Tab-separated table of C-alpha atoms in Angstrom:
chain	number	residue	atom	x	y	z
A	228	MET	CA	-60.523	-13.414	30.290
A	229	ARG	CA	-63.552	-10.799	29.928
A	230	VAL	CA	-65.116	-10.171	26.471
A	231	ALA	CA	-67.629	-7.578	25.180
A	232	ILE	CA	-69.902	-7.851	21.679
A	233	LEU	CA	-71.637	-4.924	20.917
A	234	GLY	CA	-74.286	-6.259	17.736
A	235	VAL	CA	-75.090	-9.686	18.616
A	236	GLY	CA	-76.498	-10.775	15.219
A	237	LEU	CA	-74.772	-13.593	13.310
A	238	ILE	CA	-71.119	-12.848	13.323
A	239	GLY	CA	-71.214	-11.227	17.378
A	240	GLY	CA	-73.230	-13.576	18.418
A	241	SER	CA	-70.982	-16.409	16.557
A	242	ILE	CA	-68.109	-14.827	18.335
A	243	GLY	CA	-69.838	-15.194	21.738
A	244	MET	CA	-70.318	-18.269	21.077
A	245	ALA	CA	-66.727	-19.429	20.250
A	246	ALA	CA	-65.669	-16.699	23.311
A	247	ARG	CA	-67.076	-18.858	25.973
A	248	ARG	CA	-67.096	-22.546	24.689
A	249	ARG	CA	-63.020	-22.185	23.174
A	250	ALA	CA	-61.723	-19.965	25.077
A	251	GLY	CA	-63.613	-19.914	28.443
A	252	ALA	CA	-64.780	-16.265	28.498
A	253	GLU	CA	-67.282	-13.953	30.816
A	254	VAL	CA	-69.387	-12.774	27.619
A	255	TYR	CA	-71.046	-9.406	27.824
A	256	GLY	CA	-73.196	-8.162	25.526
A	257	TYR	CA	-75.121	-5.165	24.076
A	258	ASP	CA	-77.633	-4.944	21.223
A	259	PRO	CA	-80.058	-1.973	20.885
A	260	ASP	CA	-82.544	-4.778	19.855
A	261	PRO	CA	-83.688	-6.012	23.672
A	262	LYS	CA	-85.141	-9.054	22.144
A	263	VAL	CA	-81.704	-9.571	20.127
A	264	LEU	CA	-80.127	-9.453	24.242
A	265	GLU	CA	-82.798	-11.928	24.712
A	266	ALA	CA	-82.358	-14.227	22.038
A	267	ALA	CA	-78.479	-14.238	22.655
A	268	LEU	CA	-78.568	-15.406	26.265
A	269	GLU	CA	-81.235	-18.389	25.476
A	270	LEU	CA	-78.920	-19.272	22.434
A	271	GLY	CA	-75.980	-18.825	24.872
A	272	ALA	CA	-74.428	-16.284	22.710
A	273	ILE	CA	-73.911	-14.239	25.312
A	274	ASP	CA	-73.448	-14.393	29.574
A	275	THR	CA	-74.702	-11.302	30.523
A	276	PRO	CA	-76.736	-8.706	28.394
A	277	ALA	CA	-75.762	-5.054	29.058
A	278	ALA	CA	-78.058	-2.918	29.320
A	279	ASP	CA	-75.570	0.459	27.140
A	280	VAL	CA	-72.045	0.346	25.651
A	281	ALA	CA	-70.475	1.417	29.206
A	282	GLU	CA	-71.773	-1.857	31.005
A	283	ALA	CA	-70.932	-4.126	28.550
A	284	VAL	CA	-66.807	-2.379	27.835
A	285	GLY	CA	-66.149	-0.972	31.276
A	286	GLU	CA	-64.461	-4.109	32.736
A	287	ALA	CA	-62.990	-6.324	29.505
A	288	ASP	CA	-60.352	-7.484	27.704
A	289	VAL	CA	-61.198	-7.429	24.678
A	290	VAL	CA	-64.229	-5.835	22.862
A	291	PHE	CA	-65.748	-6.487	19.769
A	292	VAL	CA	-67.888	-4.266	17.612
A	293	ALA	CA	-70.286	-6.170	15.664
A	294	GLY	CA	-72.493	-3.631	14.038
A	295	PRO	CA	-73.218	-1.892	10.320
A	296	VAL	CA	-70.381	-0.596	8.488
A	297	GLY	CA	-72.246	2.602	8.736
A	298	ALA	CA	-72.590	2.520	12.541
A	299	LEU	CA	-68.919	1.569	12.727
A	300	GLN	CA	-67.005	4.520	13.269
A	301	GLU	CA	-69.115	6.038	16.416
A	302	MET	CA	-69.679	2.598	18.093
A	303	VAL	CA	-65.971	2.472	18.038
A	304	ARG	CA	-65.484	5.697	19.423
A	305	SER	CA	-68.123	4.878	21.966
A	306	ALA	CA	-66.016	1.743	22.590
A	307	LEU	CA	-63.005	3.099	23.114
A	308	ASP	CA	-64.077	5.980	24.977
A	309	GLY	CA	-65.911	3.017	28.111
A	310	ALA	CA	-63.149	0.804	27.635
A	311	PRO	CA	-60.181	0.604	30.073
A	312	GLY	CA	-56.945	1.636	29.312
A	313	ASP	CA	-55.199	-2.092	28.647
A	314	CYS	CA	-58.373	-2.939	26.649
A	315	VAL	CA	-58.143	-3.947	22.850
A	316	VAL	CA	-61.225	-3.352	20.947
A	317	SER	CA	-61.783	-5.166	17.761
A	318	ASP	CA	-64.562	-4.230	15.179
A	319	VAL	CA	-65.782	-7.232	12.186
A	320	GLY	CA	-66.366	-3.995	8.998
A	321	SER	CA	-65.843	-5.297	5.829
A	322	THR	CA	-64.289	-1.992	4.710
A	323	LYS	CA	-61.207	-0.377	6.951
A	324	ARG	CA	-60.089	2.740	5.659
A	325	ALA	CA	-63.279	3.732	7.211
A	326	LEU	CA	-62.353	3.091	10.518
A	327	ALA	CA	-58.501	4.565	9.390
A	328	GLY	CA	-59.142	7.384	12.217
A	329	ALA	CA	-59.193	5.294	15.623
A	330	GLY	CA	-55.994	4.010	14.684
A	331	VAL	CA	-54.529	6.883	16.490
A	332	ASP	CA	-55.766	4.537	19.816
A	333	GLU	CA	-52.978	1.767	19.667
A	334	ARG	CA	-55.790	0.461	21.336
A	335	PHE	CA	-57.856	-0.486	18.293
A	336	ILE	CA	-57.186	-3.191	15.829
A	337	GLY	CA	-58.822	-3.208	12.698
A	338	GLY	CA	-60.635	-6.745	11.778
A	339	HIS	CA	-62.256	-8.618	9.445
A	340	PRO	CA	-63.377	-12.605	9.287
A	341	LEU	CA	-63.830	-13.886	6.540
A	342	ALA	CA	-66.560	-15.791	7.717
A	343	GLY	CA	-70.845	-15.054	7.274
A	344	ALA	CA	-73.524	-16.876	5.630
A	345	GLU	CA	-76.276	-15.479	3.385
A	346	THR	CA	-78.447	-15.712	6.226
A	347	ALA	CA	-78.584	-12.878	9.520
A	348	GLY	CA	-79.089	-12.506	13.037
A	349	VAL	CA	-78.232	-14.329	16.205
A	350	GLU	CA	-80.179	-17.097	15.850
A	351	HIS	CA	-78.284	-18.611	12.598
A	352	ALA	CA	-74.899	-17.700	15.347
A	353	ARG	CA	-72.575	-20.849	15.066
A	354	GLU	CA	-69.513	-21.761	17.631
A	355	ASP	CA	-67.438	-22.953	14.384
A	356	LEU	CA	-68.374	-20.066	11.987
A	357	PHE	CA	-64.900	-19.042	12.049
A	358	ASP	CA	-63.012	-22.514	12.286
A	359	GLY	CA	-60.277	-22.318	9.058
A	360	ALA	CA	-61.122	-18.509	8.092
A	361	THR	CA	-58.956	-16.063	7.660
A	362	TRP	CA	-59.085	-12.660	10.088
A	363	TYR	CA	-57.228	-9.690	8.967
A	364	LEU	CA	-56.438	-7.771	11.407
A	365	THR	CA	-54.937	-4.216	10.769
A	366	PRO	CA	-53.511	-2.878	13.635
A	367	ALA	CA	-52.766	0.864	14.826
A	368	ARG	CA	-50.012	2.587	12.491
A	369	GLY	CA	-48.626	-1.486	11.290
A	370	SER	CA	-48.083	-2.663	14.095
A	371	THR	CA	-47.945	-6.575	15.717
A	372	ALA	CA	-45.753	-5.908	18.137
A	373	GLY	CA	-47.404	-5.114	21.823
A	374	VAL	CA	-49.590	-6.827	24.575
A	375	LEU	CA	-52.954	-5.714	22.970
A	376	TYR	CA	-52.207	-7.551	19.295
A	377	GLU	CA	-50.765	-10.579	21.063
A	378	ARG	CA	-54.018	-10.830	23.313
A	379	LEU	CA	-56.049	-10.540	20.757
A	380	HIS	CA	-54.538	-12.446	18.109
A	381	ARG	CA	-54.383	-15.783	20.576
A	382	LEU	CA	-57.947	-14.946	20.798
A	383	LEU	CA	-58.721	-15.591	17.290
A	384	THR	CA	-56.790	-18.553	17.103
A	385	SER	CA	-58.856	-19.966	19.646
A	386	PHE	CA	-61.489	-19.116	17.687
A	387	GLY	CA	-59.988	-21.722	15.086
A	388	ALA	CA	-59.101	-18.601	12.498
A	389	ARG	CA	-56.198	-17.610	10.930
A	390	PRO	CA	-55.701	-13.935	12.133
A	391	THR	CA	-53.515	-11.875	9.433
A	392	ALA	CA	-51.884	-8.837	9.353
A	393	ILE	CA	-52.839	-6.106	6.694
A	394	ASP	CA	-52.626	-2.878	5.821
A	395	PRO	CA	-55.997	-0.890	5.282
A	396	GLU	CA	-55.558	0.233	1.546
A	397	THR	CA	-54.669	-3.609	0.753
A	398	HIS	CA	-58.000	-4.963	1.997
A	399	ASP	CA	-60.129	-2.676	0.644
A	400	ARG	CA	-59.183	-2.593	-2.588
A	401	LEU	CA	-58.755	-6.599	-1.918
A	402	MET	CA	-62.172	-6.969	-1.239
A	403	ALA	CA	-63.727	-5.183	-3.618
A	404	CYS	CA	-62.495	-7.346	-5.498
A	405	VAL	CA	-63.703	-10.619	-4.612
A	406	SER	CA	-66.226	-10.194	-2.314
A	407	HIS	CA	-68.156	-6.445	-2.774
A	408	LEU	CA	-68.228	-6.728	-6.734
A	409	PRO	CA	-69.229	-10.073	-6.456
A	410	HIS	CA	-72.535	-9.721	-5.310
A	411	VAL	CA	-72.611	-6.662	-7.478
A	412	LEU	CA	-72.725	-8.823	-10.161
A	413	ALA	CA	-74.922	-11.413	-8.207
A	414	ASN	CA	-77.551	-8.991	-7.868
A	415	VAL	CA	-77.340	-8.042	-11.305
A	416	LEU	CA	-77.796	-11.294	-12.580
A	417	VAL	CA	-80.444	-12.315	-10.908
A	418	ALA	CA	-82.229	-9.260	-12.554
A	419	GLN	CA	-81.252	-9.707	-15.919
A	420	ALA	CA	-82.617	-12.715	-15.621
A	421	GLN	CA	-86.040	-11.348	-14.461
A	422	GLY	CA	-86.196	-9.457	-17.233
A	423	LEU	CA	-86.922	-12.167	-19.500
A	424	LEU	CA	-90.115	-13.137	-17.827
A	425	HIS	CA	-90.686	-9.478	-18.914
A	426	GLY	CA	-90.717	-7.962	-15.192
A	427	GLU	CA	-93.753	-10.038	-13.945
A	428	ALA	CA	-93.129	-9.652	-10.639
A	429	SER	CA	-95.277	-12.864	-9.526
A	430	THR	CA	-93.596	-15.157	-11.872
A	431	ARG	CA	-90.625	-17.320	-10.741
A	432	LEU	CA	-87.869	-17.829	-12.104
A	433	PRO	CA	-87.923	-21.282	-14.384
A	434	ALA	CA	-85.575	-23.958	-12.615
A	435	VAL	CA	-82.169	-22.859	-13.422
A	436	GLY	CA	-78.779	-24.974	-13.517
A	437	PRO	CA	-75.886	-25.044	-10.812
A	438	SER	CA	-73.668	-22.522	-12.747
A	439	PHE	CA	-76.204	-19.506	-12.434
A	440	ARG	CA	-77.233	-21.251	-8.699
A	441	ASP	CA	-73.891	-20.864	-7.669
A	442	ALA	CA	-72.826	-17.519	-9.494
A	443	THR	CA	-75.887	-16.049	-7.827
A	444	ARG	CA	-75.654	-17.281	-4.627
A	445	VAL	CA	-75.022	-14.019	-2.590
A	446	ALA	CA	-77.663	-12.240	-4.171
A	447	GLY	CA	-80.636	-10.487	-2.110
A	448	ALA	CA	-78.421	-10.635	0.373
A	449	ASN	CA	-79.348	-7.459	3.155
A	450	SER	CA	-79.690	-4.214	1.815
A	451	ALA	CA	-78.922	-2.092	4.601
A	452	ILE	CA	-76.064	-3.996	5.489
A	453	TRP	CA	-74.865	-4.119	1.897
A	454	THR	CA	-75.442	-0.751	0.771
A	455	ASP	CA	-73.233	1.242	3.726
A	456	ILE	CA	-70.612	-1.788	2.426
A	457	TYR	CA	-70.781	-0.411	-1.106
A	458	ILE	CA	-70.817	3.160	0.035
A	459	SER	CA	-67.923	3.117	2.407
A	460	ASN	CA	-65.893	1.080	-0.185
A	461	ARG	CA	-66.725	2.980	-3.144
A	462	ASP	CA	-63.731	4.255	-4.988
A	463	ALA	CA	-62.434	0.899	-5.301
A	464	LEU	CA	-65.351	-1.038	-6.448
A	465	ILE	CA	-65.854	1.088	-9.083
A	466	ALA	CA	-62.717	0.960	-10.085
A	467	GLY	CA	-63.503	-3.225	-10.159
A	468	ILE	CA	-66.524	-2.587	-11.726
A	469	ASP	CA	-64.963	-0.083	-14.516
A	470	GLU	CA	-62.297	-3.451	-14.804
A	471	PHE	CA	-64.133	-5.610	-14.838
A	472	ALA	CA	-66.723	-3.835	-17.993
A	473	LYS	CA	-63.118	-3.585	-19.633
A	474	ARG	CA	-62.861	-7.321	-19.479
A	475	LEU	CA	-66.111	-7.759	-20.352
A	476	GLU	CA	-66.278	-5.568	-23.740
A	477	ASP	CA	-63.661	-7.779	-24.842
A	478	VAL	CA	-65.234	-11.116	-24.351
A	479	ARG	CA	-68.085	-9.352	-26.652
A	480	ALA	CA	-65.663	-8.148	-29.197
A	481	ALA	CA	-64.206	-11.448	-29.468
A	482	LEU	CA	-68.106	-13.323	-29.766
A	483	GLU	CA	-68.795	-9.793	-32.091
A	484	ASN	CA	-65.987	-11.302	-34.100
A	485	GLY	CA	-66.427	-15.352	-33.830
A	486	ASP	CA	-63.025	-15.322	-32.710
A	487	ALA	CA	-62.895	-18.313	-31.591
A	488	ALA	CA	-58.943	-18.159	-30.135
A	489	ALA	CA	-59.279	-15.346	-28.367
A	490	ILE	CA	-62.701	-17.317	-26.706
A	491	THR	CA	-60.442	-19.879	-26.489
């Protein structure tokens, strides 16, 4: 099996390692940064660096598009244009409705592995990144029947992942609640804590307990990546923020009224 990866960062590099070592696949990789491709080759994330998208996908059985959310539409379109007629093309984006238009091509099956780290870059890629992880799939027209879906499903299972079909709308509402909103809150909490020190940029936060560390672990994640995610899922994220604000206001009212029962 030949696998092509477009965008060889943390996720793309980890896919390459898993595909090579666990599925015995031959992996072609393309990245606009030649230094990333060099590193991916040295780290064993790919077998062959490709000069462009067409070279990477031209004879592929499976293509993974692992670029930033804001670039996925164009990258998926380029992959579909260059891939063979019996090739399955997937992505790893955190939002799925933005790529709904690609569903008119039955070769495209949207995907989102619930795996990653605060770190970025192929130097942090690992073969076991997807062990036990849910990997959401949004197949064209909602169908899970067919050779391409089965091929992708088997490959992801060989990575150690748990492929699960979901519709794009449900996926994006869910991610707004359990992933995107927590990132917003983590950054807000860190900014608020910094504000307690009168905004002195050179002043480090004092020692903090595990509750603060746990709640803010994802703060400061790659701004370019997360800006794209926020914008692409902004309606669902706004709804989540509004619901959270209402619940927080209820807590505030209970505190103001000294309502111990409500607080409990």
